[in-house]
Coordinates of C-alpha atoms in Angstrom, one line a residue:
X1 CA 0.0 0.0 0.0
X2 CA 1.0 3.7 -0.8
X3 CA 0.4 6.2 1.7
X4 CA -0.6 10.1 0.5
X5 CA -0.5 13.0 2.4
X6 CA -3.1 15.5 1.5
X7 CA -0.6 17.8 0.4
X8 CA -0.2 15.0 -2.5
X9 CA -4.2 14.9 -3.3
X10 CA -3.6 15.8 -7.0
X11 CA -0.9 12.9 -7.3
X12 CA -3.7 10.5 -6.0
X13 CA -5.8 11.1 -9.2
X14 CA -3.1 9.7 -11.2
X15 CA 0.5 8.6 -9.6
X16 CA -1.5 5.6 -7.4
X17 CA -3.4 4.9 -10.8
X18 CA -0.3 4.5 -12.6
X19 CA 1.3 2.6 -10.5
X20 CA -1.5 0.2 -9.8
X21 CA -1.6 0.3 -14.1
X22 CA 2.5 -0.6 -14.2
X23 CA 2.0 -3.6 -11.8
X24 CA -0.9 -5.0 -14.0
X25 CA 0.6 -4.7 -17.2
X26 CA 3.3 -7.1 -15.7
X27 CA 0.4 -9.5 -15.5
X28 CA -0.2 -11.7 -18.5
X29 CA -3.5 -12.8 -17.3
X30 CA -4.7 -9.1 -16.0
X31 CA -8.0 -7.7 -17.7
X32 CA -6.9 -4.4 -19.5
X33 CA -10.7 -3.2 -19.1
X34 CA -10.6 -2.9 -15.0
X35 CA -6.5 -2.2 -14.6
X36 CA -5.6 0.2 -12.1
X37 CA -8.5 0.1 -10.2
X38 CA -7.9 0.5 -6.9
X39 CA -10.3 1.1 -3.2
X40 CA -8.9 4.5 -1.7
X41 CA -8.7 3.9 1.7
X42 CA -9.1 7.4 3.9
X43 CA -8.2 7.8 7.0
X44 CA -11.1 9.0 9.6
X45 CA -9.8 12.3 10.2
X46 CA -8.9 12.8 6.7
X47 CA -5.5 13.7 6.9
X48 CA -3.7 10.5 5.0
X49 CA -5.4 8.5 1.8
X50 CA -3.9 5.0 1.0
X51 CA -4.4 3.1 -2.6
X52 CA -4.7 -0.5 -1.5
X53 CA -5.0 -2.6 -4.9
X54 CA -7.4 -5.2 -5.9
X55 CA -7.2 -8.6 -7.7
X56 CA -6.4 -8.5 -11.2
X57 CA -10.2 -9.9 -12.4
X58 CA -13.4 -8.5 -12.3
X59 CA -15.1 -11.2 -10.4
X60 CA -12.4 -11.0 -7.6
X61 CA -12.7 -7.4 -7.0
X62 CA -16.6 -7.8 -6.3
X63 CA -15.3 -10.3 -3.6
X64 CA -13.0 -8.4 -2.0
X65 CA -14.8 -5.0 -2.1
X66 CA -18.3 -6.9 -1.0
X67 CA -16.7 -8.1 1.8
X68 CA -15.2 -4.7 3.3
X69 CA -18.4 -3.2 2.5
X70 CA -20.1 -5.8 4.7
X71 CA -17.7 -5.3 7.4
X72 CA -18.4 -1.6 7.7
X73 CA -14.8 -0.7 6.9
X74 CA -15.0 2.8 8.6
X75 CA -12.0 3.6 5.9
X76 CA -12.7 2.2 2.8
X77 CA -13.9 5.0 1.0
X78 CA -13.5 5.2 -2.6
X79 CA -14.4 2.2 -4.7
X80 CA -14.5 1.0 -8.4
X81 CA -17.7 -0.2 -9.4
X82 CA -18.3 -2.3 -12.6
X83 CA -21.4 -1.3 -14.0
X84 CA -23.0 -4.0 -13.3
X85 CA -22.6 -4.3 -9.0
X86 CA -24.7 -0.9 -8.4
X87 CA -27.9 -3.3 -7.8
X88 CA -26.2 -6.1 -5.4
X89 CA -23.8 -2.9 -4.0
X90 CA -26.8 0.1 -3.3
X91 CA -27.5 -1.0 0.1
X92 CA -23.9 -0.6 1.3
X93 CA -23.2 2.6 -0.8
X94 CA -24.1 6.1 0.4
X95 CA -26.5 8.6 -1.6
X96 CA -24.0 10.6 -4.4
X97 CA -26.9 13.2 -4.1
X98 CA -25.7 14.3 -1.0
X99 CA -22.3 14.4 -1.9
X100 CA -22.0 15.9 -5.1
X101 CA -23.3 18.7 -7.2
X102 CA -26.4 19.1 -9.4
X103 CA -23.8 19.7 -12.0
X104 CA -21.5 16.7 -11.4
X105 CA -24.7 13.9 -10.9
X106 CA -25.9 15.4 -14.3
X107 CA -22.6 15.6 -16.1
X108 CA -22.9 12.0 -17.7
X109 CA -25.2 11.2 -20.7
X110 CA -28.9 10.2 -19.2
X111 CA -28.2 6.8 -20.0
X112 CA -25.3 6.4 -17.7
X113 CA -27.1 8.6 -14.8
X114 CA -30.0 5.7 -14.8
X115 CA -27.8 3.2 -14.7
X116 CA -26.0 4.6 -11.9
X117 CA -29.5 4.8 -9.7
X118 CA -31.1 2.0 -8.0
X119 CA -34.5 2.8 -6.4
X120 CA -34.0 6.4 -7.0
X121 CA -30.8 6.8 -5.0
X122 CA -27.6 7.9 -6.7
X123 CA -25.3 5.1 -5.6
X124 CA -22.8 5.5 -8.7
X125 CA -20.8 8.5 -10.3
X126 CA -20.2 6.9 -13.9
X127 CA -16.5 6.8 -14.7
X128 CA -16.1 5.6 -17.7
X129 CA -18.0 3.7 -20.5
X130 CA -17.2 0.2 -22.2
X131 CA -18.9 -2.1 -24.8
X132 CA -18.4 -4.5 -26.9
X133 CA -16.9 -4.3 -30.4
X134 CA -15.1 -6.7 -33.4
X135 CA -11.6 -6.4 -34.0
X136 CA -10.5 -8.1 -37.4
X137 CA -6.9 -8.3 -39.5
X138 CA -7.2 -5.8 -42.2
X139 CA -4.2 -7.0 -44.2
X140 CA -6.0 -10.4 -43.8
X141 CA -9.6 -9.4 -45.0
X142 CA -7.7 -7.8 -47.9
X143 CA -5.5 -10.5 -48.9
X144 CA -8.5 -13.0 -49.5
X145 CA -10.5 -10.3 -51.5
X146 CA -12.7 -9.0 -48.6
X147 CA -13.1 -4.9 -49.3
X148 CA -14.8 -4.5 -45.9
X149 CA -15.6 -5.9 -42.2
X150 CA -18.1 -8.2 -41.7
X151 CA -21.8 -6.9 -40.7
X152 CA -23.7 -9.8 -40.8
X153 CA -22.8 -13.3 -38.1
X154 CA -23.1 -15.3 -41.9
X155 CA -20.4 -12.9 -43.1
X156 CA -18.1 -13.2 -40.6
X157 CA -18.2 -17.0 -40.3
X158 CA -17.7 -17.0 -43.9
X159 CA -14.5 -15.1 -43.9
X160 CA -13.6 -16.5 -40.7
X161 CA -13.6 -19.8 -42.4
X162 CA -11.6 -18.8 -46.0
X163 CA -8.7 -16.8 -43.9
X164 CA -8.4 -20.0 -41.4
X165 CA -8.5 -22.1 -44.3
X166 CA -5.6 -20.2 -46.1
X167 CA -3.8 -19.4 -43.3
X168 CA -3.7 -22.7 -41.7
X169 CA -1.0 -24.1 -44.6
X170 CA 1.9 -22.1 -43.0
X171 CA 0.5 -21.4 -39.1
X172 CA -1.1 -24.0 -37.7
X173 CA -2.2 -22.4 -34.6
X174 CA -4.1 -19.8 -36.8
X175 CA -7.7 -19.8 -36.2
X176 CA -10.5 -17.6 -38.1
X177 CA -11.9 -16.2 -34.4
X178 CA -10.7 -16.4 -31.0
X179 CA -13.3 -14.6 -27.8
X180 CA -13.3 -15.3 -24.1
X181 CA -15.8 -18.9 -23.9
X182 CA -14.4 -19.7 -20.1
X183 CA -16.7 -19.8 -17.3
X184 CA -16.6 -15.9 -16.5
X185 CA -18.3 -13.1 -16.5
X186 CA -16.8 -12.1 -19.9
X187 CA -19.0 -15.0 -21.5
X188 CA -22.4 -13.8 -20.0
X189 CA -21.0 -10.4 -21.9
X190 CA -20.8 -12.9 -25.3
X191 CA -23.6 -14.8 -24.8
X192 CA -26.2 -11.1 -24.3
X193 CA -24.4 -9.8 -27.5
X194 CA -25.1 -12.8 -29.5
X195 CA -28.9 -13.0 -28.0
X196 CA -29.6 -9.6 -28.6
X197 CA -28.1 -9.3 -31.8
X198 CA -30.7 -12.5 -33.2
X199 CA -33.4 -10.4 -32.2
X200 CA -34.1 -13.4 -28.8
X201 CA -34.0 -10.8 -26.2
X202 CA -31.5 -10.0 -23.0
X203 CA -31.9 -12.9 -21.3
X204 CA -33.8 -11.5 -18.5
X205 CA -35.7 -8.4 -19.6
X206 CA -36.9 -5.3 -17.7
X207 CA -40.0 -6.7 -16.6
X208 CA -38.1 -9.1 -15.0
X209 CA -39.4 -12.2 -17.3
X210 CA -36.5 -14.4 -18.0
X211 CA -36.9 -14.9 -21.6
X212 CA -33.6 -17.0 -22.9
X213 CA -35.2 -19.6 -23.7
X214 CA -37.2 -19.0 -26.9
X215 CA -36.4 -20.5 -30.3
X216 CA -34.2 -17.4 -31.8
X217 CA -32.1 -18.1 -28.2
X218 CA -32.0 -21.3 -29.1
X219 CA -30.3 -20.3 -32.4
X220 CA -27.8 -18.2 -31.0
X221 CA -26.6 -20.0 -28.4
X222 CA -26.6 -23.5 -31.4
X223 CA -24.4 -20.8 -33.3
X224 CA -21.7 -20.1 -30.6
X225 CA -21.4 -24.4 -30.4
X226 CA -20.8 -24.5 -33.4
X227 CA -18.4 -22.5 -33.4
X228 CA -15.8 -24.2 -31.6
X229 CA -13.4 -26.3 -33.3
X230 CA -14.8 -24.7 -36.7
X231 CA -13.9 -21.3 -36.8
X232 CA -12.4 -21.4 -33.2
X233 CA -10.2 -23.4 -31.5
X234 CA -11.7 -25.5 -28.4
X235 CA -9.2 -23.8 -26.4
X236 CA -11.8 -21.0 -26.6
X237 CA -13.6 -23.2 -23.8
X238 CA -11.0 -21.7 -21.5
X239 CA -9.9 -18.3 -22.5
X240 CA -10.5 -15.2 -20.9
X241 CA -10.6 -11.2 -22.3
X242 CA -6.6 -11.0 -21.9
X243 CA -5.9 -14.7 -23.2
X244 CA -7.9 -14.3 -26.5
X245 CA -6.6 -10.8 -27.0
X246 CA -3.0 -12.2 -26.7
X247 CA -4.0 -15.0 -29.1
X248 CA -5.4 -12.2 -31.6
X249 CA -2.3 -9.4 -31.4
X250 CA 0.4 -13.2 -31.8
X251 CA -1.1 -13.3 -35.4
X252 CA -3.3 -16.3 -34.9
X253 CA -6.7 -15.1 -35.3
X254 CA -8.4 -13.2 -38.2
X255 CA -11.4 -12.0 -35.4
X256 CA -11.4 -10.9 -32.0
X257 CA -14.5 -10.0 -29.6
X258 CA -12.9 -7.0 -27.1
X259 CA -13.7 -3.9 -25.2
X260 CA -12.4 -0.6 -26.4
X261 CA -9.6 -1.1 -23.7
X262 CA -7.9 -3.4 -26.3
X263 CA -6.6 -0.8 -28.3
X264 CA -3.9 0.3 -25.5
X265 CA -3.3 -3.6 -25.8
X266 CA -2.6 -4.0 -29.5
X267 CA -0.1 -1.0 -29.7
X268 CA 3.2 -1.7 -29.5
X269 CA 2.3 -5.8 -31.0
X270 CA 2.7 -7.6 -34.1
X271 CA -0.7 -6.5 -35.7
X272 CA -0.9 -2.8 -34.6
X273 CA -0.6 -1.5 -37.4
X274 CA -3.0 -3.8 -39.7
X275 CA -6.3 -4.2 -37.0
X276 CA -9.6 -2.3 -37.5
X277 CA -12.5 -2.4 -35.7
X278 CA -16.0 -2.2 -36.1
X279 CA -19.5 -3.0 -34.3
X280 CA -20.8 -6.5 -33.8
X281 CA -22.4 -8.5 -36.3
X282 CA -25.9 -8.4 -36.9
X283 CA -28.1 -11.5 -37.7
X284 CA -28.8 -9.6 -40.9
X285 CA -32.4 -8.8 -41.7
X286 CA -34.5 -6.5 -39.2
X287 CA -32.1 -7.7 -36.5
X288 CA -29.5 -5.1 -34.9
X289 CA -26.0 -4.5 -34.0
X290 CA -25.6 -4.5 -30.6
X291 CA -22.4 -4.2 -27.8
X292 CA -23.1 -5.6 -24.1
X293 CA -22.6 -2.2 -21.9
X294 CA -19.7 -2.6 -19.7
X295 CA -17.6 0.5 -18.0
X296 CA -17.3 1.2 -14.6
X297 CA -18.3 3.7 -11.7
X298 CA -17.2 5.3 -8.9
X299 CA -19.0 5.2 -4.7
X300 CA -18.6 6.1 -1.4
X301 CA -18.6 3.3 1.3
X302 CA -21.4 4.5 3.0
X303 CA -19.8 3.6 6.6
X304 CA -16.4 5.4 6.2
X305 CA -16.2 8.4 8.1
X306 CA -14.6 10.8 6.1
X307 CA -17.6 11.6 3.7
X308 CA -17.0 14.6 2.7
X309 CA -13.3 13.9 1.8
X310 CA -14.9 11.0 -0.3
X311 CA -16.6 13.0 -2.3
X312 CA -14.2 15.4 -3.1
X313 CA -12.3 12.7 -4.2
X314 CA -14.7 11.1 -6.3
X315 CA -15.5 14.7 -8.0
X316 CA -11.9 15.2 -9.1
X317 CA -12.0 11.2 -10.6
X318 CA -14.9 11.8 -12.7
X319 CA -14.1 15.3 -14.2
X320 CA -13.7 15.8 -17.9
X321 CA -9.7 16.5 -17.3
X322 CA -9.5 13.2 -15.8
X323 CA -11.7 11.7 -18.1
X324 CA -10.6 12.7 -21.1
X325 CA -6.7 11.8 -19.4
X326 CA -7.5 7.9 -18.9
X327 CA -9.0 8.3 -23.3
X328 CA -5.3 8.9 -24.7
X329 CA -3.8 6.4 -21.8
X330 CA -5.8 3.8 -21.6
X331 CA -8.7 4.4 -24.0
X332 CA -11.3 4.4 -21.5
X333 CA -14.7 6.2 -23.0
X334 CA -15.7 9.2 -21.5
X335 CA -19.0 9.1 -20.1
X336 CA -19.4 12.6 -19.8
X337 CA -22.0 14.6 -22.2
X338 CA -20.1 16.5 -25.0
X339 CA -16.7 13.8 -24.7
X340 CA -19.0 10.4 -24.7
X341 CA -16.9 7.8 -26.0
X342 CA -14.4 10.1 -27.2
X343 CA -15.9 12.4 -29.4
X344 CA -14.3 15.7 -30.7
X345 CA -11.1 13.6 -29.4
X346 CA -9.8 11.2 -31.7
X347 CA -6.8 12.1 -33.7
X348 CA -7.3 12.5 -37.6
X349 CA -8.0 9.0 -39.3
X350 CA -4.7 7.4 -40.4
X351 CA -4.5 4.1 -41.8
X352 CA -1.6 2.8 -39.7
X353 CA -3.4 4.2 -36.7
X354 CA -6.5 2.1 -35.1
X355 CA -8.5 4.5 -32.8
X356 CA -12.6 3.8 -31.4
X357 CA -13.4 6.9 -34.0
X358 CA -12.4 4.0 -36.7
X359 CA -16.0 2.3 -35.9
X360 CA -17.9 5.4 -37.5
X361 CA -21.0 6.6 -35.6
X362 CA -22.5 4.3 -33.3
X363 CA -26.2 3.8 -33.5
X364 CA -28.2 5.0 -30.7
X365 CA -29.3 1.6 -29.4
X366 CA -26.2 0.0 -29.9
X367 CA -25.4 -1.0 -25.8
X368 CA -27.5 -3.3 -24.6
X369 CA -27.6 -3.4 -20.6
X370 CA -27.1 -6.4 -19.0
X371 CA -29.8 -7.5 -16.7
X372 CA -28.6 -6.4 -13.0
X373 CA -30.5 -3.7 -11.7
X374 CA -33.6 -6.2 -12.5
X375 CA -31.9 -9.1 -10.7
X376 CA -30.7 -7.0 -8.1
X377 CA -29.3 -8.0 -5.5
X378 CA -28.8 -11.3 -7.2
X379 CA -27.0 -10.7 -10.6
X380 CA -23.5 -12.4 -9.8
X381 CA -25.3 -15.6 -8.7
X382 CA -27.5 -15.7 -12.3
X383 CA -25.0 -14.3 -14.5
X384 CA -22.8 -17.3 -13.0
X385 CA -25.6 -19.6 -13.6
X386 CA -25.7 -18.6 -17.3
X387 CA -21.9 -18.8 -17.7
X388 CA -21.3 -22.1 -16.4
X389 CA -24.0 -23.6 -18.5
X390 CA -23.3 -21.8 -21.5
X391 CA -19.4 -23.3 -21.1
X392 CA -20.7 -26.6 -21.0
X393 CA -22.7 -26.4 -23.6
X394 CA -19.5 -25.1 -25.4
X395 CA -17.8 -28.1 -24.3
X396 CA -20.5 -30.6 -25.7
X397 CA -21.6 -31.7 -22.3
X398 CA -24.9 -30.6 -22.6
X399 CA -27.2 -29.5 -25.7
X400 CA -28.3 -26.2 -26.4
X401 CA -31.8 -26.4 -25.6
X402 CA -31.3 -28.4 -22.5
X403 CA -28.9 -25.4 -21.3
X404 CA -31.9 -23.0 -22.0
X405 CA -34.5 -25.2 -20.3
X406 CA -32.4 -25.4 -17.2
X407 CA -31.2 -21.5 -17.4
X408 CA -35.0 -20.7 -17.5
X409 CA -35.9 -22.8 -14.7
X410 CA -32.6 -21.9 -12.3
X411 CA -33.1 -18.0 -13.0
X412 CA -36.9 -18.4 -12.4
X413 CA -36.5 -19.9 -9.4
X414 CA -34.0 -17.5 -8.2
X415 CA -35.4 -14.4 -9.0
X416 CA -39.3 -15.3 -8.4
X417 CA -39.7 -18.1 -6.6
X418 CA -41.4 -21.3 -6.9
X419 CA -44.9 -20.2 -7.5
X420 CA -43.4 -18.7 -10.6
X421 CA -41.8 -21.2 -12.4
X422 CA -43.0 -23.0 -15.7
X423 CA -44.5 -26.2 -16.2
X424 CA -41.8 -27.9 -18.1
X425 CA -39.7 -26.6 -14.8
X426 CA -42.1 -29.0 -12.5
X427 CA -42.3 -32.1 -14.4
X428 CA -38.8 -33.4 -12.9
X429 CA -39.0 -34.2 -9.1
X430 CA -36.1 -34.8 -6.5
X431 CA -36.6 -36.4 -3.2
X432 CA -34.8 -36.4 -0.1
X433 CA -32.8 -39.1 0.2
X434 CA -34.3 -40.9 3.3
X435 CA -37.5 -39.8 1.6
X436 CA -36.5 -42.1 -1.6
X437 CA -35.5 -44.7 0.6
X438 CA -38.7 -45.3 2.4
X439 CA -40.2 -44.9 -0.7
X440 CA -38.4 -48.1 -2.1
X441 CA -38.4 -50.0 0.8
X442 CA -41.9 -49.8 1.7
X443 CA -42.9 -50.7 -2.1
X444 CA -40.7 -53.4 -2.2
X445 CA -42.1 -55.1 0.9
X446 CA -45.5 -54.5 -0.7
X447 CA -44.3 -55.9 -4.0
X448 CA -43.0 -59.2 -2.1
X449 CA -46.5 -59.2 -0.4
X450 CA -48.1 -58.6 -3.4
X451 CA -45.8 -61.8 -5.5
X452 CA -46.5 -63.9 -2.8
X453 CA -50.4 -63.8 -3.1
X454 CA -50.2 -63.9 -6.7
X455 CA -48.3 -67.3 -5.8
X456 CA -50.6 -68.5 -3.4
X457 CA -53.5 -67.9 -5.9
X458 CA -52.0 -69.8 -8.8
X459 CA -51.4 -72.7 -6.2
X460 CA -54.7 -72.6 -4.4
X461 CA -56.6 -72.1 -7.2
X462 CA -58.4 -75.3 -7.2
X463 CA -59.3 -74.4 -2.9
X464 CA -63.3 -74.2 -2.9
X465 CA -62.5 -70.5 -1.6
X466 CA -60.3 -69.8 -4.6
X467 CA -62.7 -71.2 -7.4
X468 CA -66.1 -69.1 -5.3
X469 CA -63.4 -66.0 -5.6
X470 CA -62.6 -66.5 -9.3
X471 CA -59.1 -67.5 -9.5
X472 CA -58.2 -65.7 -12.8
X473 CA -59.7 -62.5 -11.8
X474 CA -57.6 -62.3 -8.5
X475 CA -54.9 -63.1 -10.2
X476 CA -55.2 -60.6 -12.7
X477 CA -55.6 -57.8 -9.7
X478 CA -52.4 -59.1 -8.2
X479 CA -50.8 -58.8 -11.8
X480 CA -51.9 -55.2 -11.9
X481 CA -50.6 -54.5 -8.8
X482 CA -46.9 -56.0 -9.6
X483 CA -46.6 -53.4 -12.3
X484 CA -48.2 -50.7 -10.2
X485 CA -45.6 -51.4 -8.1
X486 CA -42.6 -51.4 -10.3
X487 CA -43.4 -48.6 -11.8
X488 CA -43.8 -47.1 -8.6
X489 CA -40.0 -48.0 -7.9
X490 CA -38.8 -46.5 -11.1
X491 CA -40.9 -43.3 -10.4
X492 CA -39.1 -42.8 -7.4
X493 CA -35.9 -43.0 -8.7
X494 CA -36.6 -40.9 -11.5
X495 CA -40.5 -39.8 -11.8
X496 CA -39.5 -37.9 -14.9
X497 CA -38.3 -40.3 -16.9
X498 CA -40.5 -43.3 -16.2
X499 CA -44.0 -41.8 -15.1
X500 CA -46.0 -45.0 -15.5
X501 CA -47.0 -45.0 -11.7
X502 CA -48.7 -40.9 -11.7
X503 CA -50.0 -41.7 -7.7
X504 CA -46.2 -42.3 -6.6
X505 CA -46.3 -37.8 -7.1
X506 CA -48.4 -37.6 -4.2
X507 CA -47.0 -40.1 -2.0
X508 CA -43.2 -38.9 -2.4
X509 CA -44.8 -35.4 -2.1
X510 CA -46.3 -36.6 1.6
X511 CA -43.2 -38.3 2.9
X512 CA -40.4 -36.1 1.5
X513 CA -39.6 -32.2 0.0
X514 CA -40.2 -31.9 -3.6
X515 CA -38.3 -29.3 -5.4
X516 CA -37.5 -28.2 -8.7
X517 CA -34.7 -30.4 -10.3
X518 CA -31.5 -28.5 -10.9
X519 CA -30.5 -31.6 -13.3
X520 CA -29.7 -30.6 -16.9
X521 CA -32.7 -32.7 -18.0
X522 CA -35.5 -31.1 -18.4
X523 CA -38.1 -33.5 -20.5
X524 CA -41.6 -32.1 -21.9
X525 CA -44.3 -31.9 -19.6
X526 CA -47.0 -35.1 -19.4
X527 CA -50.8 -35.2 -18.7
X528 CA -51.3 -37.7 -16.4
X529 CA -55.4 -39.2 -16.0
X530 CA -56.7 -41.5 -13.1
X531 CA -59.1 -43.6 -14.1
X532 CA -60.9 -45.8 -11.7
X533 CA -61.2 -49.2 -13.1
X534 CA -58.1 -48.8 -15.1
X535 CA -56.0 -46.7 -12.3
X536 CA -53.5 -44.2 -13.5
X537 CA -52.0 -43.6 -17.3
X538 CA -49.9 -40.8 -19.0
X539 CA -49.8 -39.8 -22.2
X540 CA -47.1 -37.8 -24.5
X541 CA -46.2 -33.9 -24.2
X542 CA -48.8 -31.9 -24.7
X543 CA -46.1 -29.1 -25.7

């Protein structure tokens, strides 16, 4: 930690920040987007400020700031916000309102100033902006007879596949599109671009209905499979931001998914001079271009006790100096009206030079938001629901459409409750295990019972009893009852699957707790009708 006198306050804004940005670019692994962030610890009185660093991912910052906020550090002032923790963060965070101007709170576009308010508070002071964009090799496009980036996901796979194909012969580590596919946060990021830009929604929409799973989902999320180990390596399974981007600036990819941040990345590398970027695909059509919204914010720990020290602090981080400072260093967008993304401060366009002005203008509904302030406070907990299944279904361990049947039932569940999920949700039942047990004990002892008299009868059947009884018919009732009782057995251990026996619901409901599976089967929902003469029978999906 670096300690900083007050007579040093200036030097905070930037020498801490720079340091904290020196150590991370040591760090192969380190996520360009979120470097240098740092919590700004402030001593009660106010007289001495520290920079204590964070982990170098996203995901472990959120860890380690949650938990000082939950302590009630009475120090830990200042803190970096991704965009996406004001909803789980607002209760620990004080009210910006109180500590800024009218004129810093509405400095930022309106867009940014809403997403930087949860229940009407002002938890957030918007630092800087980030979405997603398409790098691509411009010597590459133009070598194969390409005049232009791709704006269609068709297009792209299309050249993706020609320049892998060529390029291949002479560098066999070349593939035709690298992006982060590991189990992170970066891959929820993927997977909303990809929804939203197939015209299937953003996963969970502002409503709160969790919508993934519909059949233009289903393509999207079919197309990112198949795009491993056909235009991108399966090593994609495991990459993160900073491991794709390394494989894109070594010369082994003709494609790369990134944040704006990337550009301070690429200079300096083998393809600095030869990589344009431009907006996400489209799925061509009525569909739209669209780039996940990422950036990050500024707050004030609501329990330290220098508040007002805070503030000042957090006014001089988000001022247009500062803002337009991290642009040429680190090409962090501006957030601020009149500088938003950079505008008015791009250099003149130069071939050799790849700059965020290179995209052209950006179309107003361009960033799609992902779905946190509706989740809130339990966004980390379904985004890493969505990007743990989504990996496996890149990894072939689960289809598609079984990922989107489970992701509909788990973030259903999470968010609403019970009483709200679906019916293909209910139609898979898990017992407890003692439950389960009785269960099969107490029908096996009946089926042994059961056996026995069906033995007895076809032995006795001659006995005057038997033959006044009708032999054949009690027979037949014990025969019914066997497979009653089987299927009863294979209800239990997977009611589901083998729903022959539709009573064994409601006697595992009365002697166990029923809950929604969390299995990554989820079969089609099935009528089930007692009759009774013939007792109970199910037919198909009525889906």
């Amino acid at each position: 930690m670096t300690t900083i006198r007050p007579a040093l306050f200036v030097s905070l804004l930037f020498a801490p920040l720079a340091s904290a940005f020196q150590n991370l670019s040591q760090c192969a692994i380190c996520d360009g987007s979120n470097a240098g962030n740092v919590v700004i610890q402030i001593s009660p009185d106010g007289s001495v400020l520290t920079a204590l660093p964070t982990p170098a991912t996203s995901d472990e910052q959120f860890v380690m700031i949650m938990n000082l906020l939950k302590t009630q550090s009475p120090t830990a002032a200042v803190l970096y916000m991704d965009v996406i923790w004001a909803g789980d963060m607002a209760g620990y965070l004080s009210d910006l309102g109180t500590l800024l101007t009218p004129q810093q709170l509405d400095a930022p576009i309106p867009f940014e100033q809403d997403y930087a308010t949860v229940k009407g508070v002002r938890v957030g002071a918007p630092y800087f902006i980030d979405t997603g964009f398409l790098y691509y090799r411009k010597d590459l496009l133009a070598k194969y007879g390409y005049s232009g980036p791709p704006t269609t996901w068709d297009e792209m796979e299309a050249m993706a596949a020609t320049i892998q194909a060529g390029e291949q012969a002479h560098n066999p580590n070349f593939w035709g599109y690298v992006w982060p596919g590991a189990a992170t946060e970066g891959l929820s990021c993927i997977l909303l671009e990809v929804f939203a830009t197939h015209g299937a929604g953003t996963i969970v929409e502002e409503d709160g209905t969790v919508s993934l799973n519909n059949p233009l989902g289903l393509a999207a999320l079919t197309r990112m499979v198949n795009w491993i180990g056909t235009i991108s390596p399966p090593s994609v399974t495991s990459m993160n931001n900073p491991t794709s981007l390394a494989a894109f600036t070594a010369g082994n990819a003709a494609f790369h998914r990134d944040w704006p941040g990337a550009l301070s990345t690429i200079k300096g590398t083998f393809v600095e001079h030869v990589t344009g970027i431009t907006l996400v695909p489209s799925n061509g059509g009525s569909t739209r271009h669209h780039g996940t919204l990422g950036g990050w914010m500024i707050g004030v720990n609501k329990h330290a006790v220098a508040q007002a020290r805070a503030g000042q602090l957090v006014a001089e981080l988000i001022s247009d100096a500062h803002q337009i400072a991290q642009f040429y260093s680190h090409t962090k967008m501006p957030v601020s009206k009149g500088i938003y993304m950079g505008q008015g401060l791009c250099a003149p366009s130069n071939p050799n030079v790849t700059q965020i002005c290179d995209v052209g203008t950006v179309p107003s509904d361009y960033l799609v938001a992902r779905w946190s302030k509706v989740a809130s406070p339990n966004y980390q907990a379904t985004s890493a629901m969505v990007y743990s299944a989504v990996n496996k279904a890149l990894l072939g361990a689960v289809s598609p459409r079984a990922t989107l049947a489970l992701l509909e039932c788990q973030i259903t569940l999470r968010l609403h409750g019970e009483g709200a999920l679906p019916m293909q949700c209910l139609t898979e039942i898990a017992v407890s295990t003692w439950a389960l047990t009785t269960n099969l004990v107490l029908t096996a002892i009946a089926l042994v019972v059961v056996t026995a008299a069906a033995v007895g009868i076809a032995v006795h059947r001659n006995h005057p009893v038997m033959k006044a009884a009708a032999p054949l018919f009690c027979l037949t009732i014990c025969i019914g009852g066997i497979v009653l009782l089987v299927s009863n057995i294979a209800a239990g251990l997977h009611p589901a699957r083998y729903p022959g026996a539709c009573w064994a619901t409601a006697w595992l409901t009365c002697i166990g707790y029923v809950r929604p599976a969390t299995t990554t089967t989820v079969p089609p929902p099935v009528w089930c009708v007692v009759d009774d003469a013939d007792g109970a029978t199910c037919t198909g999906s009525w889906s």
